[in-house]
């Protein structure tokens, strides 16, 4: 009888518990790239920069042609969120590419830090899976970042 009571509690309690948690995901993040963009991109947290705008319930991250964007806060990347990516002309970019795909896609990384309080960034890459994960791929950065002291 005790076992039956525990099974009912677990069977009914777990769904109720999950219901009470609710949906804790954040708004979707839409990455918009200049037409023809390829290579590394980085969002760097800078308290003096503008906030990433929330448009129509989605964060819109407009990556400039040099691949470097300063944003006031990267916390919007800290919780689970759906991702979308496209070029300025509306051409979509896949965001969950597999190793076997050969077309262009966006590869995003998590938030990184060098251990210094308040210094955080997020790297990503637009290209093929092989380009993103091969020599000179996602973590290489761009030459123009070196002058800003932001190259990995």
PDB file of C-alpha atoms in Angstrom:
ATOM      1  CA  UNK A   1       0.000   0.000   0.000  1.00  0.00           C
ATOM      2  CA  UNK A   2       2.875   2.350   0.820  1.00  0.00           C
ATOM      3  CA  UNK A   3       4.464   1.565  -2.539  1.00  0.00           C
ATOM      4  CA  UNK A   4       1.208   2.388  -4.338  1.00  0.00           C
ATOM      5  CA  UNK A   5       0.978   5.691  -2.457  1.00  0.00           C
ATOM      6  CA  UNK A   6       4.542   6.607  -3.423  1.00  0.00           C
ATOM      7  CA  UNK A   7       3.890   5.703  -7.064  1.00  0.00           C
ATOM      8  CA  UNK A   8       0.802   7.930  -7.121  1.00  0.00           C
ATOM      9  CA  UNK A   9       2.679  10.785  -5.459  1.00  0.00           C
ATOM     10  CA  UNK A  10       5.554  10.493  -7.890  1.00  0.00           C
ATOM     11  CA  UNK A  11       3.276   9.953 -10.879  1.00  0.00           C
ATOM     12  CA  UNK A  12       1.066  12.936 -10.068  1.00  0.00           C
ATOM     13  CA  UNK A  13       3.605  15.060  -8.223  1.00  0.00           C
ATOM     14  CA  UNK A  14       6.290  15.195 -10.897  1.00  0.00           C
ATOM     15  CA  UNK A  15       4.003  16.624 -13.609  1.00  0.00           C
ATOM     16  CA  UNK A  16       2.590  19.126 -11.119  1.00  0.00           C
ATOM     17  CA  UNK A  17       6.111  20.127 -10.083  1.00  0.00           C
ATOM     18  CA  UNK A  18       7.153  20.606 -13.710  1.00  0.00           C
ATOM     19  CA  UNK A  19       3.986  22.622 -14.353  1.00  0.00           C
ATOM     20  CA  UNK A  20       4.837  24.930 -11.453  1.00  0.00           C
ATOM     21  CA  UNK A  21       8.316  25.513 -12.859  1.00  0.00           C
ATOM     22  CA  UNK A  22       6.772  26.859 -16.039  1.00  0.00           C
ATOM     23  CA  UNK A  23       8.657  27.772 -19.188  1.00  0.00           C
ATOM     24  CA  UNK A  24      11.980  29.289 -18.081  1.00  0.00           C
ATOM     25  CA  UNK A  25      13.403  29.825 -21.551  1.00  0.00           C
ATOM     26  CA  UNK A  26      14.313  33.304 -22.680  1.00  0.00           C
ATOM     27  CA  UNK A  27      13.324  35.171 -25.811  1.00  0.00           C
ATOM     28  CA  UNK A  28      14.739  33.901 -29.095  1.00  0.00           C
ATOM     29  CA  UNK A  29      17.948  35.471 -30.387  1.00  0.00           C
ATOM     30  CA  UNK A  30      18.079  36.516 -34.050  1.00  0.00           C
ATOM     31  CA  UNK A  31      21.523  37.107 -35.548  1.00  0.00           C
ATOM     32  CA  UNK A  32      21.560  39.384 -38.613  1.00  0.00           C
ATOM     33  CA  UNK A  33      24.721  39.470 -40.729  1.00  0.00           C
ATOM     34  CA  UNK A  34      25.774  41.731 -43.601  1.00  0.00           C
ATOM     35  CA  UNK A  35      25.109  40.076 -46.956  1.00  0.00           C
ATOM     36  CA  UNK A  36      28.016  37.788 -47.850  1.00  0.00           C
ATOM     37  CA  UNK A  37      29.477  37.780 -44.315  1.00  0.00           C
ATOM     38  CA  UNK A  38      31.803  34.862 -43.574  1.00  0.00           C
ATOM     39  CA  UNK A  39      34.162  34.125 -40.729  1.00  0.00           C
ATOM     40  CA  UNK A  40      34.374  34.790 -37.013  1.00  0.00           C
ATOM     41  CA  UNK A  41      32.182  37.135 -35.040  1.00  0.00           C
ATOM     42  CA  UNK A  42      32.327  38.213 -31.416  1.00  0.00           C
ATOM     43  CA  UNK A  43      29.985  39.974 -29.031  1.00  0.00           C
ATOM     44  CA  UNK A  44      31.904  41.671 -26.253  1.00  0.00           C
ATOM     45  CA  UNK A  45      30.264  42.918 -23.082  1.00  0.00           C
ATOM     46  CA  UNK A  46      30.847  46.629 -22.533  1.00  0.00           C
ATOM     47  CA  UNK A  47      28.798  48.471 -19.908  1.00  0.00           C
ATOM     48  CA  UNK A  48      29.059  51.677 -22.015  1.00  0.00           C
ATOM     49  CA  UNK A  49      27.642  50.060 -25.166  1.00  0.00           C
ATOM     50  CA  UNK A  50      24.017  49.965 -26.278  1.00  0.00           C
ATOM     51  CA  UNK A  51      21.673  47.183 -25.200  1.00  0.00           C
ATOM     52  CA  UNK A  52      20.821  44.475 -27.713  1.00  0.00           C
ATOM     53  CA  UNK A  53      17.300  45.454 -28.790  1.00  0.00           C
ATOM     54  CA  UNK A  54      14.284  43.284 -28.049  1.00  0.00           C
ATOM     55  CA  UNK A  55      12.117  43.511 -31.195  1.00  0.00           C
ATOM     56  CA  UNK A  56       8.835  41.647 -31.450  1.00  0.00           C
ATOM     57  CA  UNK A  57       9.763  39.494 -28.450  1.00  0.00           C
ATOM     58  CA  UNK A  58      13.162  38.476 -29.908  1.00  0.00           C
ATOM     59  CA  UNK A  59      16.649  39.838 -29.264  1.00  0.00           C
ATOM     60  CA  UNK A  60      18.071  41.113 -32.561  1.00  0.00           C
ATOM     61  CA  UNK A  61      21.868  40.944 -32.754  1.00  0.00           C
ATOM     62  CA  UNK A  62      23.078  42.919 -35.792  1.00  0.00           C
ATOM     63  CA  UNK A  63      26.670  41.838 -36.414  1.00  0.00           C
ATOM     64  CA  UNK A  64      28.669  44.530 -38.291  1.00  0.00           C
ATOM     65  CA  UNK A  65      30.949  43.781 -41.232  1.00  0.00           C
ATOM     66  CA  UNK A  66      34.091  43.599 -39.040  1.00  0.00           C
ATOM     67  CA  UNK A  67      32.430  40.831 -36.993  1.00  0.00           C
ATOM     68  CA  UNK A  68      32.735  42.688 -33.685  1.00  0.00           C
ATOM     69  CA  UNK A  69      29.787  43.932 -31.648  1.00  0.00           C
ATOM     70  CA  UNK A  70      29.905  45.600 -28.239  1.00  0.00           C
ATOM     71  CA  UNK A  71      26.793  44.996 -26.166  1.00  0.00           C
ATOM     72  CA  UNK A  72      25.900  46.408 -22.769  1.00  0.00           C
ATOM     73  CA  UNK A  73      24.966  43.013 -21.347  1.00  0.00           C
ATOM     74  CA  UNK A  74      25.217  39.396 -22.516  1.00  0.00           C
ATOM     75  CA  UNK A  75      22.849  37.971 -19.921  1.00  0.00           C
ATOM     76  CA  UNK A  76      20.259  37.345 -22.635  1.00  0.00           C
ATOM     77  CA  UNK A  77      22.552  34.530 -23.825  1.00  0.00           C
ATOM     78  CA  UNK A  78      22.774  32.952 -20.352  1.00  0.00           C
ATOM     79  CA  UNK A  79      19.429  31.184 -20.376  1.00  0.00           C
ATOM     80  CA  UNK A  80      18.131  28.666 -22.841  1.00  0.00           C
ATOM     81  CA  UNK A  81      16.896  30.345 -26.024  1.00  0.00           C
ATOM     82  CA  UNK A  82      16.086  29.492 -29.611  1.00  0.00           C
ATOM     83  CA  UNK A  83      18.421  30.924 -32.234  1.00  0.00           C
ATOM     84  CA  UNK A  84      17.761  32.172 -35.733  1.00  0.00           C
ATOM     85  CA  UNK A  85      20.235  33.633 -38.198  1.00  0.00           C
ATOM     86  CA  UNK A  86      19.898  35.425 -41.503  1.00  0.00           C
ATOM     87  CA  UNK A  87      21.629  37.833 -43.813  1.00  0.00           C
ATOM     88  CA  UNK A  88      20.361  41.428 -44.110  1.00  0.00           C
ATOM     89  CA  UNK A  89      18.532  40.522 -47.322  1.00  0.00           C
ATOM     90  CA  UNK A  90      16.518  37.913 -45.405  1.00  0.00           C
ATOM     91  CA  UNK A  91      18.390  34.817 -46.629  1.00  0.00           C
ATOM     92  CA  UNK A  92      18.265  32.359 -43.713  1.00  0.00           C
ATOM     93  CA  UNK A  93      21.318  30.643 -42.218  1.00  0.00           C
ATOM     94  CA  UNK A  94      20.926  27.270 -40.470  1.00  0.00           C
ATOM     95  CA  UNK A  95      21.831  27.437 -36.772  1.00  0.00           C
ATOM     96  CA  UNK A  96      22.102  23.740 -35.886  1.00  0.00           C
ATOM     97  CA  UNK A  97      24.298  22.377 -38.671  1.00  0.00           C
ATOM     98  CA  UNK A  98      25.684  18.873 -38.618  1.00  0.00           C
ATOM     99  CA  UNK A  99      29.137  17.661 -39.532  1.00  0.00           C
ATOM    100  CA  UNK A 100      27.863  16.288 -42.844  1.00  0.00           C
ATOM    101  CA  UNK A 101      26.360  19.563 -44.088  1.00  0.00           C
ATOM    102  CA  UNK A 102      28.424  21.467 -46.621  1.00  0.00           C
ATOM    103  CA  UNK A 103      26.437  24.706 -46.895  1.00  0.00           C
ATOM    104  CA  UNK A 104      26.845  27.933 -44.986  1.00  0.00           C
ATOM    105  CA  UNK A 105      25.602  27.987 -41.420  1.00  0.00           C
ATOM    106  CA  UNK A 106      25.992  29.979 -38.209  1.00  0.00           C
ATOM    107  CA  UNK A 107      27.856  28.354 -35.335  1.00  0.00           C
ATOM    108  CA  UNK A 108      27.473  30.079 -31.973  1.00  0.00           C
ATOM    109  CA  UNK A 109      29.348  29.557 -28.759  1.00  0.00           C
ATOM    110  CA  UNK A 110      28.530  30.217 -25.146  1.00  0.00           C
ATOM    111  CA  UNK A 111      29.682  33.073 -22.985  1.00  0.00           C
ATOM    112  CA  UNK A 112      33.417  33.081 -22.250  1.00  0.00           C
ATOM    113  CA  UNK A 113      35.511  34.950 -19.726  1.00  0.00           C
ATOM    114  CA  UNK A 114      39.209  35.336 -18.950  1.00  0.00           C
ATOM    115  CA  UNK A 115      38.567  35.363 -15.213  1.00  0.00           C
ATOM    116  CA  UNK A 116      38.520  39.147 -14.927  1.00  0.00           C
ATOM    117  CA  UNK A 117      35.254  40.332 -13.346  1.00  0.00           C
ATOM    118  CA  UNK A 118      33.050  42.029 -15.927  1.00  0.00           C
ATOM    119  CA  UNK A 119      34.986  40.737 -18.955  1.00  0.00           C
ATOM    120  CA  UNK A 120      32.764  38.422 -21.009  1.00  0.00           C
ATOM    121  CA  UNK A 121      32.310  37.666 -24.683  1.00  0.00           C
ATOM    122  CA  UNK A 122      30.606  35.232 -27.020  1.00  0.00           C
ATOM    123  CA  UNK A 123      32.211  33.920 -30.207  1.00  0.00           C
ATOM    124  CA  UNK A 124      30.620  32.507 -33.303  1.00  0.00           C
ATOM    125  CA  UNK A 125      31.323  31.719 -36.933  1.00  0.00           C
ATOM    126  CA  UNK A 126      29.565  31.855 -40.293  1.00  0.00           C
ATOM    127  CA  UNK A 127      30.786  29.308 -42.813  1.00  0.00           C
ATOM    128  CA  UNK A 128      30.765  25.577 -43.404  1.00  0.00           C
ATOM    129  CA  UNK A 129      31.130  23.020 -40.620  1.00  0.00           C
ATOM    130  CA  UNK A 130      34.635  22.208 -41.876  1.00  0.00           C
ATOM    131  CA  UNK A 131      35.658  25.882 -41.853  1.00  0.00           C
ATOM    132  CA  UNK A 132      34.245  26.454 -38.383  1.00  0.00           C
ATOM    133  CA  UNK A 133      35.969  23.454 -36.839  1.00  0.00           C
ATOM    134  CA  UNK A 134      39.167  23.312 -38.879  1.00  0.00           C
ATOM    135  CA  UNK A 135      42.444  25.214 -38.785  1.00  0.00           C
ATOM    136  CA  UNK A 136      41.740  28.931 -38.546  1.00  0.00           C
ATOM    137  CA  UNK A 137      38.112  28.366 -37.601  1.00  0.00           C
ATOM    138  CA  UNK A 138      35.797  29.618 -34.940  1.00  0.00           C
ATOM    139  CA  UNK A 139      38.296  30.504 -32.206  1.00  0.00           C
ATOM    140  CA  UNK A 140      40.871  32.210 -34.420  1.00  0.00           C
ATOM    141  CA  UNK A 141      39.259  35.641 -34.481  1.00  0.00           C
ATOM    142  CA  UNK A 142      39.902  38.398 -36.978  1.00  0.00           C
ATOM    143  CA  UNK A 143      42.952  40.562 -37.543  1.00  0.00           C
ATOM    144  CA  UNK A 144      40.979  43.753 -36.836  1.00  0.00           C
ATOM    145  CA  UNK A 145      40.253  42.525 -33.284  1.00  0.00           C
ATOM    146  CA  UNK A 146      43.942  42.493 -32.373  1.00  0.00           C
ATOM    147  CA  UNK A 147      44.086  46.299 -32.366  1.00  0.00           C
ATOM    148  CA  UNK A 148      41.231  46.324 -29.883  1.00  0.00           C
ATOM    149  CA  UNK A 149      43.004  43.800 -27.637  1.00  0.00           C
ATOM    150  CA  UNK A 150      40.186  41.320 -28.197  1.00  0.00           C
ATOM    151  CA  UNK A 151      41.771  38.546 -30.228  1.00  0.00           C
ATOM    152  CA  UNK A 152      41.800  35.175 -28.457  1.00  0.00           C
TER     153      UNK A 152
END
